[in-house]
mmCIF file of C-alpha atoms and ligand atoms in Angstrom:
data_model
loop_
_atom_site.group_PDB
_atom_site.id
_atom_site.type_symbol
_atom_site.label_atom_id
_atom_site.label_comp_id
_atom_site.label_asym_id
_atom_site.label_seq_id
_atom_site.Cartn_x
_atom_site.Cartn_y
_atom_site.Cartn_z
ATOM 1 C CA MET E 206 79.085 102.348 95.629
ATOM 2 C CA VAL E 207 82.288 100.441 93.768
ATOM 3 C CA ASP E 208 83.622 102.260 90.578
ATOM 4 C CA HIS E 209 85.207 100.084 88.070
ATOM 5 C CA ASN E 210 87.687 102.822 87.348
ATOM 6 C CA ARG E 211 89.120 101.724 90.645
ATOM 7 C CA ARG E 212 90.840 99.059 90.424
ATOM 8 C CA LEU E 213 92.950 98.295 93.059
ATOM 9 C CA LEU E 214 95.664 95.543 93.651
ATOM 10 C CA ILE E 215 96.864 94.395 96.981
ATOM 11 C CA VAL E 216 99.510 92.483 96.979
ATOM 12 C CA GLY E 217 100.540 90.409 99.989
ATOM 13 C CA ALA E 218 96.655 90.333 100.314
ATOM 14 C CA SER E 219 96.854 87.174 103.086
ATOM 15 C CA GLY E 220 98.802 88.951 105.628
ATOM 16 C CA PHE E 221 97.410 90.809 108.711
ATOM 17 C CA ILE E 222 97.486 94.240 106.931
ATOM 18 C CA GLY E 223 96.083 93.194 103.592
ATOM 19 C CA GLN E 224 93.294 91.146 105.260
ATOM 20 C CA ARG E 225 92.373 94.447 107.402
ATOM 21 C CA LEU E 226 92.825 96.623 103.720
ATOM 22 C CA ALA E 227 90.710 94.362 101.707
ATOM 23 C CA ALA E 228 87.768 94.609 103.949
ATOM 24 C CA ILE E 229 88.044 98.711 104.242
ATOM 25 C CA ALA E 230 88.743 98.772 100.913
ATOM 26 C CA TYR E 231 85.693 97.006 98.815
ATOM 27 C CA ASP E 232 83.535 99.914 100.034
ATOM 28 C CA GLY E 233 84.898 102.201 97.303
ATOM 29 C CA TYR E 234 87.271 100.034 94.991
ATOM 30 C CA ASP E 235 87.159 97.103 92.533
ATOM 31 C CA VAL E 236 89.209 95.497 94.984
ATOM 32 C CA PHE E 237 91.675 92.708 93.959
ATOM 33 C CA ARG E 238 93.896 90.229 96.474
ATOM 34 C CA ALA E 239 97.475 89.047 95.323
ATOM 35 C CA ASP E 240 99.738 86.131 96.813
ATOM 36 C CA LEU E 241 101.448 83.001 97.294
ATOM 37 C CA ALA E 242 98.417 80.881 97.227
ATOM 38 C CA GLU E 243 96.463 79.435 94.377
ATOM 39 C CA PRO E 244 93.605 81.082 93.899
ATOM 40 C CA ALA E 245 89.945 80.519 95.482
ATOM 41 C CA LYS E 246 87.848 83.328 94.480
ATOM 42 C CA PRO E 247 87.094 85.656 91.258
ATOM 43 C CA ASP E 248 88.997 88.918 93.534
ATOM 44 C CA GLU E 249 92.034 86.186 93.691
ATOM 45 C CA ILE E 250 95.263 85.898 91.679
ATOM 46 C CA LYS E 251 98.342 84.133 92.670
ATOM 47 C CA MET E 252 101.261 86.560 92.575
ATOM 48 C CA ASP E 253 104.717 85.663 93.679
ATOM 49 C CA VAL E 254 106.964 89.240 93.650
ATOM 50 C CA THR E 255 110.281 86.815 93.252
ATOM 51 C CA ASP E 256 108.906 85.726 89.709
ATOM 52 C CA GLN E 257 109.304 88.269 87.114
ATOM 53 C CA ALA E 258 106.748 86.419 84.816
ATOM 54 C CA SER E 259 104.307 86.236 87.960
ATOM 55 C CA VAL E 260 103.992 89.765 88.261
ATOM 56 C CA VAL E 261 103.894 90.780 84.702
ATOM 57 C CA ASN E 262 100.696 87.696 84.805
ATOM 58 C CA GLY E 263 98.703 89.305 87.677
ATOM 59 C CA PHE E 264 99.147 93.291 86.034
ATOM 60 C CA ASP E 265 97.428 92.126 82.880
ATOM 61 C CA ALA E 266 95.430 89.944 84.524
ATOM 62 C CA VAL E 267 93.928 92.914 86.796
ATOM 63 C CA ARG E 268 94.893 95.729 85.305
ATOM 64 C CA PRO E 269 94.793 98.536 88.461
ATOM 65 C CA ASN E 270 95.046 101.759 88.681
ATOM 66 C CA ALA E 271 96.803 101.270 92.041
ATOM 67 C CA ILE E 272 98.883 99.226 93.705
ATOM 68 C CA VAL E 273 99.360 98.675 97.728
ATOM 69 C CA MET E 274 102.848 96.761 98.353
ATOM 70 C CA LEU E 275 102.192 94.515 101.414
ATOM 71 C CA ALA E 276 104.118 91.169 100.550
ATOM 72 C CA ALA E 277 107.251 90.823 102.650
ATOM 73 C CA ILE E 278 109.245 88.931 104.797
ATOM 74 C CA ALA E 279 107.906 90.783 107.868
ATOM 75 C CA ASP E 280 109.443 88.655 110.566
ATOM 76 C CA ILE E 281 112.726 90.091 111.808
ATOM 77 C CA ASP E 282 114.017 87.593 113.013
ATOM 78 C CA GLN E 283 113.160 85.270 109.718
ATOM 79 C CA CYS E 284 115.377 87.979 107.854
ATOM 80 C CA GLU E 285 118.382 87.582 109.779
ATOM 81 C CA ARG E 286 118.182 83.979 109.439
ATOM 82 C CA GLN E 287 117.295 83.979 105.960
ATOM 83 C CA PRO E 288 118.669 87.314 104.222
ATOM 84 C CA GLU E 289 119.065 86.309 100.640
ATOM 85 C CA LEU E 290 115.055 85.128 101.010
ATOM 86 C CA ALA E 291 114.582 88.297 102.718
ATOM 87 C CA ARG E 292 116.447 90.524 100.006
ATOM 88 C CA ALA E 293 114.609 89.030 97.150
ATOM 89 C CA VAL E 294 110.889 89.574 98.707
ATOM 90 C CA ASN E 295 111.520 92.617 100.655
ATOM 91 C CA VAL E 296 114.162 94.509 97.987
ATOM 92 C CA ASP E 297 114.160 93.139 94.528
ATOM 93 C CA GLY E 298 110.403 91.833 95.041
ATOM 94 C CA ALA E 299 108.982 95.708 95.603
ATOM 95 C CA VAL E 300 111.233 97.123 93.029
ATOM 96 C CA ARG E 301 110.241 94.989 90.599
ATOM 97 C CA VAL E 302 106.353 95.719 91.489
ATOM 98 C CA ALA E 303 106.948 99.130 91.408
ATOM 99 C CA ASP E 304 108.425 98.736 87.891
ATOM 100 C CA GLU E 305 105.802 97.327 86.521
ATOM 101 C CA CYS E 306 103.841 100.089 88.258
ATOM 102 C CA ALA E 307 106.179 102.888 86.557
ATOM 103 C CA ARG E 308 105.436 101.296 83.018
ATOM 104 C CA ARG E 309 102.076 101.415 83.228
ATOM 105 C CA GLY E 310 101.287 104.242 85.285
ATOM 106 C CA VAL E 311 99.421 102.819 88.299
ATOM 107 C CA ARG E 312 99.589 104.686 91.735
ATOM 108 C CA PHE E 313 101.784 102.329 94.034
ATOM 109 C CA VAL E 314 102.057 102.623 97.641
ATOM 110 C CA TYR E 315 104.901 100.765 99.246
ATOM 111 C CA THR E 316 104.719 99.580 103.342
ATOM 112 C CA SER E 317 108.289 100.108 104.588
ATOM 113 C CA SER E 318 108.888 100.732 108.660
ATOM 114 C CA ALA E 319 110.613 102.330 111.792
ATOM 115 C CA ALA E 320 113.506 99.728 111.462
ATOM 116 C CA VAL E 321 115.353 101.551 108.717
ATOM 117 C CA TYR E 322 116.248 103.537 111.602
ATOM 118 C CA ASP E 323 118.708 102.352 114.471
ATOM 119 C CA GLY E 324 115.848 103.680 117.243
ATOM 120 C CA SER E 325 119.224 105.656 119.372
ATOM 121 C CA ARG E 326 117.106 108.649 119.557
ATOM 122 C CA HIS E 327 113.945 109.546 120.403
ATOM 123 C CA GLY E 328 111.699 110.884 117.454
ATOM 124 C CA TYR E 329 112.244 110.673 113.720
ATOM 125 C CA VAL E 330 111.159 112.886 110.654
ATOM 126 C CA GLU E 331 111.276 111.306 107.410
ATOM 127 C CA GLU E 332 114.413 113.423 106.021
ATOM 128 C CA ASP E 333 116.729 111.965 109.044
ATOM 129 C CA PRO E 334 119.008 109.020 106.716
ATOM 130 C CA PRO E 335 118.230 105.422 107.345
ATOM 131 C CA THR E 336 120.600 103.731 109.943
ATOM 132 C CA PRO E 337 119.413 99.982 110.217
ATOM 133 C CA LEU E 338 120.201 97.247 112.425
ATOM 134 C CA SER E 339 118.963 94.483 111.193
ATOM 135 C CA VAL E 340 118.731 92.746 107.784
ATOM 136 C CA TYR E 341 115.029 93.380 107.801
ATOM 137 C CA GLY E 342 116.101 96.987 108.412
ATOM 138 C CA ARG E 343 118.542 97.239 105.724
ATOM 139 C CA THR E 344 116.329 95.162 102.949
ATOM 140 C CA LYS E 345 113.408 98.042 103.733
ATOM 141 C CA ALA E 346 115.796 100.692 103.417
ATOM 142 C CA GLN E 347 117.026 99.523 99.827
ATOM 143 C CA ALA E 348 113.826 99.295 98.771
ATOM 144 C CA GLU E 349 112.669 102.196 99.834
ATOM 145 C CA VAL E 350 116.183 103.361 97.426
ATOM 146 C CA GLY E 351 114.636 101.085 94.726
ATOM 147 C CA VAL E 352 111.249 101.609 94.704
ATOM 148 C CA MET E 353 111.987 106.118 94.217
ATOM 149 C CA ALA E 354 114.664 106.097 91.790
ATOM 150 C CA ILE E 355 111.973 104.099 89.636
ATOM 151 C CA LEU E 356 109.061 105.785 90.667
ATOM 152 C CA PRO E 357 109.728 109.147 92.279
ATOM 153 C CA ASP E 358 106.013 109.207 92.806
ATOM 154 C CA ALA E 359 105.594 106.701 94.873
ATOM 155 C CA ILE E 360 103.999 106.535 98.275
ATOM 156 C CA ILE E 361 106.150 104.936 101.153
ATOM 157 C CA LEU E 362 104.731 104.979 104.386
ATOM 158 C CA ARG E 363 106.676 103.622 107.610
ATOM 159 C CA PRO E 364 105.468 102.164 110.656
ATOM 160 C CA ALA E 365 106.785 101.327 113.611
ATOM 161 C CA LEU E 366 104.130 98.954 115.050
ATOM 162 C CA VAL E 367 100.680 97.890 113.359
ATOM 163 C CA LEU E 368 98.685 96.360 115.820
ATOM 164 C CA GLY E 369 95.312 94.478 115.192
ATOM 165 C CA PHE E 370 93.438 91.171 115.713
ATOM 166 C CA SER E 371 93.280 89.469 112.681
ATOM 167 C CA ALA E 372 90.744 86.718 111.877
ATOM 168 C CA ALA E 373 92.925 84.557 110.000
ATOM 169 C CA SER E 374 96.147 82.038 111.756
ATOM 170 C CA ARG E 375 99.627 82.246 110.454
ATOM 171 C CA THR E 376 99.495 86.223 109.904
ATOM 172 C CA ASN E 377 102.084 88.922 111.425
ATOM 173 C CA ALA E 378 99.087 90.282 113.933
ATOM 174 C CA MET E 379 100.545 90.138 117.075
ATOM 175 C CA LEU E 380 97.246 90.742 119.778
ATOM 176 C CA ASN E 381 96.120 87.320 118.531
ATOM 177 C CA LYS E 382 99.338 85.381 119.806
ATOM 178 C CA LEU E 383 98.902 87.267 123.170
ATOM 179 C CA ALA E 384 95.488 87.183 123.482
ATOM 180 C CA ASP E 385 95.915 83.346 122.747
ATOM 181 C CA SER E 386 99.036 82.981 124.932
ATOM 182 C CA PHE E 387 96.945 85.204 127.992
ATOM 183 C CA ARG E 388 93.587 82.614 127.484
ATOM 184 C CA ALA E 389 95.784 79.561 127.478
ATOM 185 C CA GLY E 390 97.451 80.597 131.188
ATOM 186 C CA GLN E 391 100.831 81.177 130.019
ATOM 187 C CA VAL E 392 103.350 83.984 130.987
ATOM 188 C CA VAL E 393 104.590 86.605 128.257
ATOM 189 C CA ARG E 394 107.556 88.032 128.392
ATOM 190 C CA VAL E 395 107.785 91.138 126.897
ATOM 191 C CA PRO E 396 111.160 94.274 126.904
ATOM 192 C CA ASP E 397 110.786 96.752 128.573
ATOM 193 C CA TYR E 398 113.477 98.832 127.336
ATOM 194 C CA GLU E 399 111.550 99.032 123.514
ATOM 195 C CA TYR E 400 109.719 101.848 122.790
ATOM 196 C CA ARG E 401 107.352 102.295 119.660
ATOM 197 C CA ASN E 402 104.338 104.919 118.846
ATOM 198 C CA PRO E 403 102.561 101.743 117.453
ATOM 199 C CA ILE E 404 99.145 102.684 114.827
ATOM 200 C CA ASP E 405 96.090 100.425 114.918
ATOM 201 C CA ALA E 406 95.450 98.275 111.329
ATOM 202 C CA ASP E 407 91.895 100.424 110.452
ATOM 203 C CA THR E 408 93.775 103.395 110.813
ATOM 204 C CA ILE E 409 97.021 102.414 108.578
ATOM 205 C CA CYS E 410 94.820 101.342 106.127
ATOM 206 C CA HIS E 411 92.328 104.916 105.977
ATOM 207 C CA ALA E 412 95.960 106.208 105.685
ATOM 208 C CA ILE E 413 96.565 104.181 102.846
ATOM 209 C CA LEU E 414 93.357 104.610 101.096
ATOM 210 C CA CYS E 415 93.558 108.405 101.671
ATOM 211 C CA LEU E 416 97.234 109.148 100.356
ATOM 212 C CA ILE E 417 96.011 106.825 97.127
ATOM 213 C CA GLU E 418 93.340 109.432 96.596
ATOM 214 C CA LEU E 419 95.362 112.892 96.879
ATOM 215 C CA ASP E 420 96.907 113.514 93.893
ATOM 216 C CA GLN E 421 99.752 115.491 95.304
ATOM 217 C CA THR E 422 100.931 112.984 98.376
ATOM 218 C CA ARG E 423 104.487 111.568 97.192
ATOM 219 C CA GLY E 424 107.412 110.126 98.948
ATOM 220 C CA ILE E 425 107.825 109.085 102.516
ATOM 221 C CA TYR E 426 105.308 109.186 105.323
ATOM 222 C CA HIS E 427 105.589 108.286 108.933
ATOM 223 C CA ILE E 428 102.645 106.999 110.657
ATOM 224 C CA GLY E 429 102.237 105.987 114.765
ATOM 225 C CA ALA E 430 100.179 107.618 117.928
ATOM 226 C CA LEU E 431 101.031 110.672 119.287
ATOM 227 C CA ASP E 432 102.796 109.445 122.394
ATOM 228 C CA SER E 433 105.154 105.956 122.593
ATOM 229 C CA ILE E 434 105.295 103.076 124.432
ATOM 230 C CA SER E 435 107.101 100.689 125.546
ATOM 231 C CA ARG E 436 106.085 96.837 124.665
ATOM 232 C CA PHE E 437 106.035 95.713 128.212
ATOM 233 C CA GLU E 438 103.350 98.720 128.921
ATOM 234 C CA LEU E 439 101.385 97.978 126.024
ATOM 235 C CA VAL E 440 100.886 94.540 126.840
ATOM 236 C CA CYS E 441 99.767 95.098 130.085
ATOM 237 C CA ARG E 442 97.366 97.724 129.497
ATOM 238 C CA LEU E 443 96.512 94.936 126.937
ATOM 239 C CA ALA E 444 96.116 93.097 129.544
ATOM 240 C CA ASP E 445 93.569 95.004 131.196
ATOM 241 C CA ARG E 446 91.802 95.863 128.432
ATOM 242 C CA LEU E 447 90.999 91.943 128.036
ATOM 243 C CA GLY E 448 90.620 91.327 131.786
ATOM 244 C CA PHE E 449 93.783 89.095 131.889
ATOM 245 C CA ALA E 450 95.683 89.708 135.157
ATOM 246 C CA ARG E 451 98.820 91.655 135.141
ATOM 247 C CA MET E 452 100.809 88.689 136.347
ATOM 248 C CA LEU E 453 100.919 86.727 132.401
ATOM 249 C CA VAL E 454 103.388 89.912 131.786
ATOM 250 C CA GLU E 455 106.267 89.621 132.537
ATOM 251 C CA ALA E 456 109.352 92.078 132.010
ATOM 252 C CA GLN E 457 112.310 91.011 129.512
ATOM 253 C CA ARG E 458 115.262 93.742 130.670
ATOM 254 C CA GLU E 459 117.731 92.819 127.927
ATOM 255 C CA PRO E 460 117.358 91.482 124.600
ATOM 256 C CA LEU E 461 117.962 87.742 123.753
ATOM 257 C CA PRO E 462 120.632 86.027 122.153
ATOM 258 C CA GLY E 463 120.454 84.995 118.632
ATOM 259 C CA ARG E 464 117.537 87.533 117.830
ATOM 260 C CA ALA E 465 117.560 90.061 115.402
ATOM 261 C CA PRO E 466 119.134 93.008 116.295
ATOM 262 C CA ARG E 467 115.987 95.960 117.537
ATOM 263 C CA GLY E 468 115.939 99.657 117.975
ATOM 264 C CA PHE E 469 115.293 100.552 121.203
ATOM 265 C CA ASP E 470 113.378 103.910 121.007
ATOM 266 C CA HIS E 471 111.007 104.035 117.078
ATOM 267 C CA PHE E 472 109.162 107.334 117.651
ATOM 268 C CA LEU E 473 108.125 108.516 114.009
ATOM 269 C CA LEU E 474 106.837 111.906 113.963
ATOM 270 C CA THR E 475 104.101 112.054 111.984
ATOM 271 C CA ARG E 476 103.339 115.679 110.878
ATOM 272 C CA ARG E 477 103.569 115.513 107.434
ATOM 273 C CA LEU E 478 100.873 112.679 107.427
ATOM 274 C CA SER E 479 98.459 114.681 109.340
ATOM 275 C CA GLN E 480 99.224 117.953 107.493
ATOM 276 C CA GLU E 481 99.104 116.613 103.782
ATOM 277 C CA THR E 482 95.969 114.228 104.827
ATOM 278 C CA GLY E 483 93.689 116.081 107.708
ATOM 279 C CA ILE E 484 94.235 112.741 109.170
ATOM 280 C CA GLU E 485 95.125 113.116 113.450
ATOM 281 C CA MET E 486 96.579 110.501 114.828
ATOM 282 C CA PRO E 487 95.504 108.788 117.709
ATOM 283 C CA THR E 488 97.298 108.709 121.201
ATOM 284 C CA CYS E 489 98.233 104.763 122.750
ATOM 285 C CA ASP E 490 95.582 104.418 124.578
ATOM 286 C CA MET E 491 93.124 105.165 121.344
ATOM 287 C CA VAL E 492 95.319 102.774 119.399
ATOM 288 C CA LEU E 493 94.714 100.159 121.854
ATOM 289 C CA GLU E 494 90.542 101.296 121.802
ATOM 290 C CA ARG E 495 90.361 101.469 118.297
ATOM 291 C CA CYS E 496 91.733 97.305 117.968
ATOM 292 C CA LEU E 497 89.778 96.672 120.391
ATOM 293 C CA HIS E 498 86.114 97.838 118.580
ATOM 294 C CA ALA E 499 87.785 96.553 115.289
ATOM 295 C CA ALA E 500 87.559 93.386 116.808
ATOM 296 C CA ALA E 501 84.330 93.171 118.352
ATOM 297 C CA GLN E 502 82.680 94.570 115.300
ATOM 298 C CA SER E 503 84.115 91.775 113.544
ATOM 299 C CA ASP E 504 83.197 88.976 116.086
ATOM 300 C CA THR E 505 79.481 90.978 116.029
ATOM 301 C CA ARG E 506 79.502 90.437 112.363
ATOM 302 C CA ALA E 507 80.914 86.396 112.371
HETATM 303 N N1 NAP X 770 102.713 94.281 110.998
HETATM 304 C C1 NAP X 770 103.649 95.388 111.219
HETATM 305 O O1 NAP X 770 103.833 95.982 113.142
HETATM 306 C C2 NAP X 770 104.673 96.319 110.405
HETATM 307 C C3 NAP X 770 105.162 97.006 111.079
HETATM 308 C C4 NAP X 770 106.007 97.975 110.283
HETATM 309 C C5 NAP X 770 106.107 97.689 108.711
HETATM 310 N N2 NAP X 770 104.997 96.695 108.574
HETATM 311 C C6 NAP X 770 105.359 96.000 107.104
HETATM 312 O O2 NAP X 770 103.557 96.095 106.358
HETATM 313 C C7 NAP X 770 103.765 94.993 105.429
HETATM 314 C C8 NAP X 770 102.408 93.792 105.832
HETATM 315 O O3 NAP X 770 102.746 93.378 107.080
HETATM 316 P P1 NAP X 770 102.122 92.460 107.786
HETATM 317 O O4 NAP X 770 102.290 92.365 109.152
HETATM 318 O O5 NAP X 770 100.854 92.321 106.934
HETATM 319 O O6 NAP X 770 102.859 91.259 107.182
HETATM 320 P P2 NAP X 770 102.991 89.607 107.305
HETATM 321 O O7 NAP X 770 101.131 89.169 107.839
HETATM 322 O O8 NAP X 770 103.324 88.816 107.290
HETATM 323 O O9 NAP X 770 101.898 89.291 105.249
HETATM 324 C C9 NAP X 770 103.278 89.522 104.449
HETATM 325 C C10 NAP X 770 102.432 89.402 103.464
HETATM 326 O O10 NAP X 770 102.901 88.514 102.269
HETATM 327 C C11 NAP X 770 103.237 87.277 101.218
HETATM 328 N N3 NAP X 770 104.182 87.378 100.609
HETATM 329 C C12 NAP X 770 105.834 86.710 101.080
HETATM 330 N N4 NAP X 770 106.417 86.447 99.983
HETATM 331 C C13 NAP X 770 105.785 87.053 99.284
HETATM 332 C C14 NAP X 770 106.245 86.545 97.953
HETATM 333 N N5 NAP X 770 107.045 86.064 97.282
HETATM 334 N N6 NAP X 770 105.223 87.052 97.016
HETATM 335 C C15 NAP X 770 103.795 87.461 97.089
HETATM 336 N N7 NAP X 770 103.677 87.620 98.642
HETATM 337 C C16 NAP X 770 104.317 87.047 99.481
HETATM 338 C C17 NAP X 770 102.940 86.867 102.420
HETATM 339 O O11 NAP X 770 102.006 85.569 102.249
HETATM 340 P P3 NAP X 770 102.760 83.975 103.153
HETATM 341 O O12 NAP X 770 101.765 84.167 104.450
HETATM 342 O O13 NAP X 770 102.038 82.729 102.402
HETATM 343 O O14 NAP X 770 103.941 83.600 103.078
HETATM 344 C C18 NAP X 770 101.697 87.573 103.666
HETATM 345 O O15 NAP X 770 100.777 87.262 103.310
HETATM 346 C C19 NAP X 770 104.888 94.141 105.199
HETATM 347 O O16 NAP X 770 105.422 94.944 104.209
HETATM 348 C C20 NAP X 770 105.977 94.342 106.952
HETATM 349 O O17 NAP X 770 107.104 94.907 106.208
HETATM 350 C C21 NAP X 770 104.294 95.717 109.492
#
């Protein structure tokens, strides 16, 4: 049952993770969804995080108890092409929302990224100093510093790769793009030299809500599977599970020219999150299983 003192505002709510978070949080929160689009439903508001008045108006309208800040330029190559926009949204926007939370005593969760690291070694803990390679990674690292300076109680969650299917088009959901290519019989080329420990959208959304609920949680948390996998192997396993031939997946052996630099090995160690929340991290196989299960459930509901 919804407790009306639990007003949760999701900023960047029409994105891949935001949509899933809203769907899960409706069970226990009064959920409000902020985004750039004009509102079409009573629980939606327009908020541009690059605009101070827009942010203040959004807070006044919703009077949230907690905010999850997902709004970002999350496309790594777009950040490289448009560094000023990336900074305005990913750094200044995050700090602006955190500042308003600090003024009003609102619980704040920020989604950063494993891209704060260069991925030159296997296994990072939260205390390891950031070494970003790309504009995107730098904006995430700068936002973390800016947020913590204003709001030391902020919760910062760093995933390496979030997997899942999205019901909407135009989001950052990688599995939709892959499944569409397979269905069209198109070969996809995927790096065999980039390793990640992915997490599924449902698990990260549950972790966000759990971190909000617990009084003592603050600072940086890593989230990801217990093991790591190359992007190539991940996509091969996805093809297997979806019933497509492995011939549709080709290994890309080296970085493509003109793309933003990406770390080779983003394996985030997650002991802190598990110890403080009791959430057990899945293996990569379980992550894929959960993605397919969530997609099957939403197909059944549709
Ligand atoms: N997905 C992953 O694998 C992954 C991994 C690590 C970290 N993260 C982080 O997790 C967060 C959510 O990622 P996602 O995959 O859900 O990304 P997404 O699908 O691209 O969603 C981002 C959302 O932010 C909105 N937005 C962009 N500029 C805005 C602005 N000025 N004001 C308000 N909203 C704005 C976008 O709206 P429009 O669509 O209208 O532009 C979109 O709804 C991001 O911070 C991302 O960096 C994601």
